[in-house]
Coordinates of C-alpha atoms in Angstrom, one line a residue:
M27 CA -96.6 213.0 128.2
A28 CA -95.5 210.6 125.8
S29 CA -94.0 207.0 126.4
T30 CA -90.4 206.3 126.2
S31 CA -89.3 203.1 125.0
V32 CA -86.7 201.6 127.2
G33 CA -84.0 199.4 125.3
A34 CA -82.8 196.4 126.4
S35 CA -79.1 195.9 127.3
D36 CA -77.1 193.7 124.8
V37 CA -76.1 190.9 127.7
P38 CA -75.3 187.3 127.1
N39 CA -78.6 185.9 127.7
P40 CA -80.1 182.6 126.9
R41 CA -82.1 182.4 123.6
K42 CA -85.7 183.6 123.8
N43 CA -88.3 182.7 121.3
D44 CA -91.4 184.6 121.1
D45 CA -93.5 182.2 119.3
N46 CA -92.9 179.8 122.1
A47 CA -92.6 182.2 125.3
D48 CA -96.5 181.7 126.4
H49 CA -96.6 177.8 125.7
A50 CA -96.8 175.8 128.9
A51 CA -96.2 172.2 128.9
D52 CA -98.9 170.0 129.9
A53 CA -99.4 166.5 131.8
D54 CA -101.7 164.0 129.7
H55 CA -103.2 162.3 133.0
A56 CA -105.7 160.6 131.0
D57 CA -103.1 157.9 130.3
N58 CA -100.5 158.2 132.5
K59 CA -99.4 160.9 135.0
N60 CA -95.8 160.6 133.9
T61 CA -96.4 161.3 130.0
V62 CA -96.1 164.6 128.9
V63 CA -97.2 166.3 125.8
D64 CA -97.1 169.7 124.5
G65 CA -99.7 172.1 126.1
G66 CA -99.4 175.5 124.3
P67 CA -101.4 176.4 121.0
D68 CA -98.2 176.1 118.6
E69 CA -99.5 176.6 115.0
R70 CA -96.4 175.8 113.0
P71 CA -96.7 172.3 111.3
V72 CA -95.3 169.3 113.6
V73 CA -92.2 167.7 112.4
F74 CA -92.0 165.0 114.5
S75 CA -94.9 163.4 116.6
V76 CA -94.0 161.2 119.5
R77 CA -96.9 159.4 121.5
H78 CA -96.5 156.8 124.3
L79 CA -92.9 156.0 123.3
W80 CA -91.3 153.4 124.9
K81 CA -87.5 151.3 124.1
V82 CA -87.0 148.6 126.6
F83 CA -83.7 146.2 126.3
G84 CA -83.8 143.0 127.5
P85 CA -85.8 139.2 127.3
K86 CA -89.5 139.6 125.9
A87 CA -89.2 143.6 126.1
D88 CA -92.4 143.7 124.0
R89 CA -94.4 142.7 126.9
I90 CA -93.1 145.5 129.2
P91 CA -95.2 148.3 128.2
E92 CA -98.1 146.4 128.0
N93 CA -98.2 145.0 131.4
T94 CA -99.4 147.4 134.1
D95 CA -98.4 145.4 136.9
V96 CA -94.4 146.1 135.8
A97 CA -94.5 149.1 133.4
G98 CA -94.7 151.6 136.5
L99 CA -91.9 150.0 138.3
S100 CA -88.6 151.9 139.1
A101 CA -85.8 151.3 136.9
Q102 CA -84.0 148.9 139.8
E103 CA -87.4 147.2 140.1
L104 CA -87.9 146.5 136.6
R105 CA -84.6 145.0 136.4
E106 CA -84.7 142.6 139.6
K107 CA -88.5 141.5 138.5
T108 CA -88.0 141.2 134.6
G109 CA -84.4 141.5 133.9
C110 CA -85.3 144.2 131.3
T111 CA -84.1 148.0 131.3
A112 CA -86.4 150.7 129.9
A113 CA -84.4 153.4 128.4
V114 CA -87.3 155.2 127.3
R115 CA -90.8 155.2 129.1
D116 CA -94.0 156.4 127.7
V117 CA -92.7 159.6 126.4
S118 CA -95.1 161.8 124.5
F119 CA -94.1 165.3 122.7
D120 CA -94.1 167.2 119.2
V121 CA -91.4 169.0 117.6
H122 CA -92.7 172.1 115.5
K123 CA -91.3 172.9 112.3
G124 CA -88.6 175.8 113.2
E125 CA -87.8 175.3 116.8
V126 CA -84.8 174.1 118.7
F127 CA -86.3 171.2 120.7
V128 CA -83.8 170.4 123.7
V129 CA -83.8 166.9 125.5
M130 CA -81.7 167.5 128.6
G131 CA -81.0 164.8 131.4
L132 CA -78.1 163.3 133.1
S133 CA -76.3 159.9 132.2
G134 CA -78.6 157.1 131.9
S135 CA -82.0 159.6 131.7
G136 CA -82.6 158.0 127.9
K137 CA -82.1 161.1 126.2
S138 CA -79.7 159.3 123.6
T139 CA -81.7 156.4 123.0
L140 CA -84.7 158.6 122.4
V141 CA -82.9 160.9 119.7
R142 CA -81.8 157.4 118.0
C143 CA -85.3 156.4 118.1
L144 CA -86.4 159.3 115.9
T145 CA -84.8 157.6 112.9
R146 CA -85.0 154.2 114.1
L147 CA -81.3 154.0 114.8
I148 CA -82.3 152.4 117.6
E149 CA -85.9 150.6 117.3
P150 CA -88.6 151.5 119.5
T151 CA -90.1 149.0 121.4
S152 CA -93.7 150.2 121.1
G153 CA -95.6 153.6 120.8
K154 CA -96.4 155.9 117.9
L155 CA -93.8 157.9 116.0
E156 CA -94.1 160.2 112.9
M157 CA -92.4 162.7 111.2
D158 CA -94.4 165.4 108.8
G159 CA -97.6 162.7 109.2
E160 CA -95.5 159.6 108.0
D161 CA -95.6 156.9 110.4
V162 CA -91.8 156.3 110.8
R163 CA -91.9 152.7 112.4
S164 CA -93.6 151.4 109.4
M165 CA -91.2 152.8 106.9
D166 CA -89.1 150.0 104.9
R167 CA -85.7 150.0 104.5
G168 CA -85.3 152.0 101.5
A169 CA -87.9 155.1 103.1
L170 CA -85.9 154.6 106.3
R171 CA -82.3 155.3 104.3
E172 CA -84.0 158.2 102.6
L173 CA -85.1 159.8 105.9
R174 CA -81.5 159.5 107.3
R175 CA -79.7 160.7 104.5
R176 CA -81.8 163.6 103.1
R177 CA -84.4 164.3 106.0
A178 CA -83.0 164.2 109.2
A179 CA -79.3 164.6 109.7
M180 CA -77.1 163.5 112.8
V181 CA -74.4 165.5 114.3
F182 CA -72.8 162.9 117.0
Q183 CA -70.2 163.8 119.7
H184 CA -67.5 161.8 117.9
F185 CA -67.2 163.3 114.9
G186 CA -66.5 160.3 112.5
L187 CA -64.6 162.3 110.2
L188 CA -62.6 160.5 107.6
P189 CA -58.8 161.2 108.3
H190 CA -57.6 160.5 104.6
R191 CA -59.9 163.3 103.1
T192 CA -59.8 167.1 103.4
V193 CA -62.1 169.0 104.8
V194 CA -64.4 169.9 101.9
D195 CA -64.1 166.4 100.8
N196 CA -65.7 164.9 104.4
V197 CA -68.2 168.0 104.0
A198 CA -69.3 166.6 100.4
Y199 CA -69.4 162.9 101.5
G200 CA -73.2 162.7 102.0
L201 CA -73.6 164.4 98.6
E202 CA -71.4 161.9 97.2
I203 CA -73.7 159.0 98.9
Q204 CA -76.7 161.0 97.1
G205 CA -75.0 160.8 93.8
M206 CA -74.1 164.4 93.2
G207 CA -71.5 165.2 90.7
K208 CA -68.0 166.0 91.9
T209 CA -67.9 169.4 90.6
E210 CA -71.3 170.4 92.0
R211 CA -70.7 168.6 95.4
R212 CA -67.3 170.4 96.1
E213 CA -69.0 173.9 95.2
K214 CA -71.7 173.2 97.3
A215 CA -69.5 171.8 100.3
A216 CA -67.4 174.9 99.7
E217 CA -70.2 177.4 100.6
I218 CA -70.8 175.0 103.6
V219 CA -67.7 175.3 104.9
D220 CA -67.8 179.1 104.4
K221 CA -71.1 179.3 106.5
V222 CA -69.5 177.3 109.7
G223 CA -66.5 179.8 109.6
L224 CA -64.1 177.3 108.0
A225 CA -63.0 179.4 105.0
G226 CA -59.5 178.9 104.3
L227 CA -59.3 175.3 105.8
E228 CA -60.8 173.7 102.9
K229 CA -57.9 171.4 102.0
R230 CA -56.4 170.5 105.4
R231 CA -57.0 166.9 106.7
P232 CA -59.0 166.2 110.1
G233 CA -55.8 165.7 112.1
Q234 CA -54.5 169.1 111.1
L235 CA -57.5 170.7 113.0
S236 CA -58.8 171.3 116.3
G237 CA -61.3 170.0 118.2
G238 CA -63.7 172.9 117.7
Q239 CA -62.5 173.1 114.0
Q240 CA -63.4 169.0 113.7
Q241 CA -66.8 169.5 115.2
R242 CA -67.6 172.3 112.6
V243 CA -66.6 170.0 110.0
G244 CA -68.9 167.5 111.2
L245 CA -71.6 170.4 111.2
A246 CA -71.0 171.3 107.8
R247 CA -71.4 167.9 106.6
A248 CA -74.8 167.5 108.3
L249 CA -76.0 170.9 106.9
A250 CA -74.3 170.0 103.2
V251 CA -77.5 167.6 102.6
D252 CA -79.9 170.5 103.6
P253 CA -82.0 168.2 105.9
E254 CA -85.1 169.3 107.5
V255 CA -84.0 168.3 110.6
L256 CA -81.0 168.5 112.4
L257 CA -80.5 166.1 115.4
F258 CA -77.5 166.9 117.9
D259 CA -76.4 164.0 120.3
E260 CA -74.2 165.9 122.9
P261 CA -72.1 167.4 119.8
F262 CA -69.9 169.8 122.0
S263 CA -69.5 167.7 125.4
A264 CA -65.8 166.8 124.6
L265 CA -65.0 170.3 123.6
D266 CA -63.1 172.5 126.0
P267 CA -65.6 175.2 127.6
L268 CA -64.5 178.1 125.7
I269 CA -65.0 176.3 122.4
R270 CA -67.9 174.6 123.4
R271 CA -69.6 178.3 123.8
D272 CA -68.5 179.3 120.5
M273 CA -70.2 176.2 119.1
Q274 CA -73.2 176.8 121.0
E275 CA -73.1 180.3 119.8
E276 CA -72.5 179.0 116.2
V277 CA -75.7 176.9 116.4
V278 CA -77.8 180.0 117.5
R279 CA -76.3 181.9 114.8
L280 CA -77.3 179.2 112.2
H281 CA -80.8 178.8 113.6
R282 CA -81.6 182.5 113.4
E283 CA -80.1 182.6 109.9
E284 CA -81.9 179.3 108.2
G285 CA -84.7 178.8 110.7
R286 CA -84.0 175.1 110.6
T287 CA -85.6 172.3 113.0
M288 CA -83.3 171.3 115.3
V289 CA -83.5 168.2 118.1
F290 CA -80.4 169.1 120.7
I291 CA -79.7 166.4 123.2
T292 CA -77.4 167.7 126.3
H293 CA -76.7 166.8 129.8
D294 CA -75.4 170.7 130.5
L295 CA -78.5 173.0 131.9
A296 CA -76.6 176.0 130.6
E297 CA -76.2 174.8 127.4
A298 CA -80.0 173.6 127.0
L299 CA -81.1 177.3 128.5
R300 CA -78.9 179.0 125.9
V301 CA -79.8 177.1 122.4
G302 CA -83.2 175.7 123.2
D303 CA -86.7 177.3 122.6
R304 CA -88.2 174.4 124.6
I305 CA -86.7 171.8 127.2
A306 CA -87.8 168.2 127.8
L307 CA -86.2 167.3 130.9
M308 CA -85.8 163.5 131.5
R309 CA -85.2 161.2 134.3
D310 CA -84.8 157.6 134.3
G311 CA -86.5 157.1 131.0
R312 CA -89.4 159.5 131.4
I313 CA -89.9 163.4 130.8
V314 CA -90.7 164.8 134.0
Q315 CA -90.9 168.7 132.7
L316 CA -91.6 170.3 129.0
G317 CA -91.5 173.8 128.4
T318 CA -89.5 177.0 127.5
P319 CA -86.5 177.6 129.6
E320 CA -88.6 180.8 131.5
E321 CA -91.2 178.0 132.4
I322 CA -88.5 175.2 133.4
V323 CA -86.7 177.9 135.7
G324 CA -89.6 179.8 136.9
S325 CA -92.1 176.7 137.4
P326 CA -90.2 173.7 138.2
A327 CA -92.5 170.7 137.9
D328 CA -91.2 168.9 140.9
D329 CA -88.2 168.9 143.6
Y330 CA -85.9 167.1 141.0
V331 CA -86.4 170.1 138.5
R332 CA -86.1 172.5 141.4
D333 CA -82.7 171.3 142.3
F334 CA -81.6 171.0 138.6
V335 CA -82.4 174.9 138.0
R336 CA -81.5 176.2 141.9
D337 CA -78.3 177.7 140.3
V338 CA -79.6 179.2 137.4
P339 CA -79.2 183.1 137.2
R340 CA -83.0 183.7 137.2
E341 CA -82.6 187.1 136.2
Q342 CA -81.2 185.9 132.9
V343 CA -83.9 183.5 132.1
L344 CA -87.1 185.1 133.2
T345 CA -89.1 187.8 131.8
V346 CA -91.0 190.7 133.3
R347 CA -94.2 188.8 132.9
R348 CA -93.3 187.0 136.1
A349 CA -92.2 190.1 137.9
M350 CA -94.7 192.8 137.1
R351 CA -97.4 194.0 139.4
P352 CA -101.0 195.6 138.8
A353 CA -101.0 199.3 137.7
E354 CA -101.5 201.6 140.7
D355 CA -104.0 204.9 139.6
G356 CA -102.3 206.8 136.8
E357 CA -99.3 204.3 136.4
A358 CA -100.9 202.5 133.3
D359 CA -101.5 205.8 131.4
E360 CA -97.9 207.1 130.7
G361 CA -94.3 206.8 131.2
P362 CA -91.3 204.8 130.3
E363 CA -92.4 200.9 128.8
L364 CA -90.8 197.6 128.3
A365 CA -92.0 194.8 125.9
P366 CA -93.4 191.8 128.4
D367 CA -90.5 189.5 127.1
T368 CA -87.7 191.4 128.5
L369 CA -85.6 189.7 130.4
I370 CA -85.5 190.6 134.4
S371 CA -81.8 191.5 133.8
D372 CA -82.4 194.0 131.5
A373 CA -85.5 195.4 133.4
I374 CA -83.3 196.3 136.3
E375 CA -81.0 198.5 134.3
A376 CA -84.1 200.0 132.6
V377 CA -85.6 200.8 136.2
A378 CA -82.3 201.8 137.5
R379 CA -82.1 204.7 134.9
T380 CA -85.4 205.9 134.8
G381 CA -85.7 205.8 139.0
G382 CA -89.1 204.8 139.2
P383 CA -91.7 202.0 137.8
V384 CA -91.8 201.2 134.1
R385 CA -94.9 199.8 132.2
V386 CA -95.1 196.6 130.7
V387 CA -96.8 197.0 127.3
D388 CA -98.0 194.7 124.6
G389 CA -99.1 196.7 121.6
A390 CA -101.2 199.4 123.3
R391 CA -102.3 197.4 126.5
C392 CA -100.4 197.7 129.4
L393 CA -100.2 194.6 131.5
G394 CA -98.5 195.7 134.3
I395 CA -95.8 197.7 136.2
V396 CA -92.3 196.6 137.0
D397 CA -90.2 198.6 139.8
H398 CA -87.4 197.7 142.3
A399 CA -89.2 195.7 144.6
C400 CA -91.2 193.5 142.3
L401 CA -87.8 192.4 140.2
L402 CA -86.0 191.9 143.7
N403 CA -89.0 189.5 144.6
V404 CA -88.2 187.4 141.5
V405 CA -84.7 187.4 141.7
A406 CA -84.7 186.2 145.4
R407 CA -87.3 183.3 144.6
L408 CA -90.4 185.1 146.2
Q409 CA -93.7 184.2 144.7
G410 CA -94.9 187.0 142.1
P411 CA -98.1 188.0 141.4
Q412 CA -100.4 185.9 139.1
H413 CA -101.4 186.6 135.7
D414 CA -104.6 185.6 133.5
E415 CA -104.5 183.9 130.2
H416 CA -104.2 187.4 128.7
G417 CA -100.9 187.9 130.5
E418 CA -102.3 190.6 132.6
V419 CA -101.9 190.7 136.3
A420 CA -104.6 189.4 138.1
A421 CA -106.3 191.9 140.6

């Protein structure tokens, strides 16, 4: 009997990235149990490399990271003993070329300070910071200006549009700063305006636009300089929910079309799951877990993360890899099949349509079986079967 491929339904799901689906975050216990670095074998070039980064505000801030007696204190204890605040504490991670790297946390977690440290809008106190292998912390003023103007563009929550300029001239502003001629920069800006869905509004001024349209202008202005990296600092948090969702989908669409590296800051878990390939969850200046959306939701590192993801619809984030069971006699050889990155929600529909078990197949290899019982276990937060390093269900 020939195998039948069961297609996934088109439902509004968070992003999935096959390149990152199996990359687990790891903890660097050798230096500090709270320092998190990448754990997966991602072979793409590293754009940003961050190691043991600190940002401390207050008197004699540079002494805090080196002082083991105070570096591990809680935020309140550190303030009481030293008068200092550690906004970013011993943070390590890599951002790979072409990924959407999300930094998520509540207010005061250090996420916005961290993204500003990447281009030294805020000067780090200590640690290693590289972009494309270059030491950002040692860059002179000219190199830093070049990085901010051409290599890494920021999209802020507050748009910062010039009220006396039209849409197209706001978008062209960065190109003007770079010295591009008026005709050329306007032509390029018009192309970007069309790309972000504002065609026909080129001659309007910011005051004639809605909040969502203004944010699209801000996004277009960042895209116009063709940066290697886009840095988003809670860009949509002030927008109405429906407009915010539209802008999230716009980011996903642009990334799908261009593959541009993005670092995205948010306090919204749903937003992080929707746009991110990987998520770094921060608390009190530290990264408490780094992983794919599936890893964050399916394997929370501690009670704090577990509380964060408690209300997430697991079937819209987790894949059949977490639900499948070992194949019984004859089940692995024939029958309908699903890809291992199929969402649980789609697998539930597939099993309902077929009326029986469905194989999880990667190439020619059957990794396991999903049926009503094992899918329900995952949705109900029951522990599923364990898997080996090849993704197959352990016996």
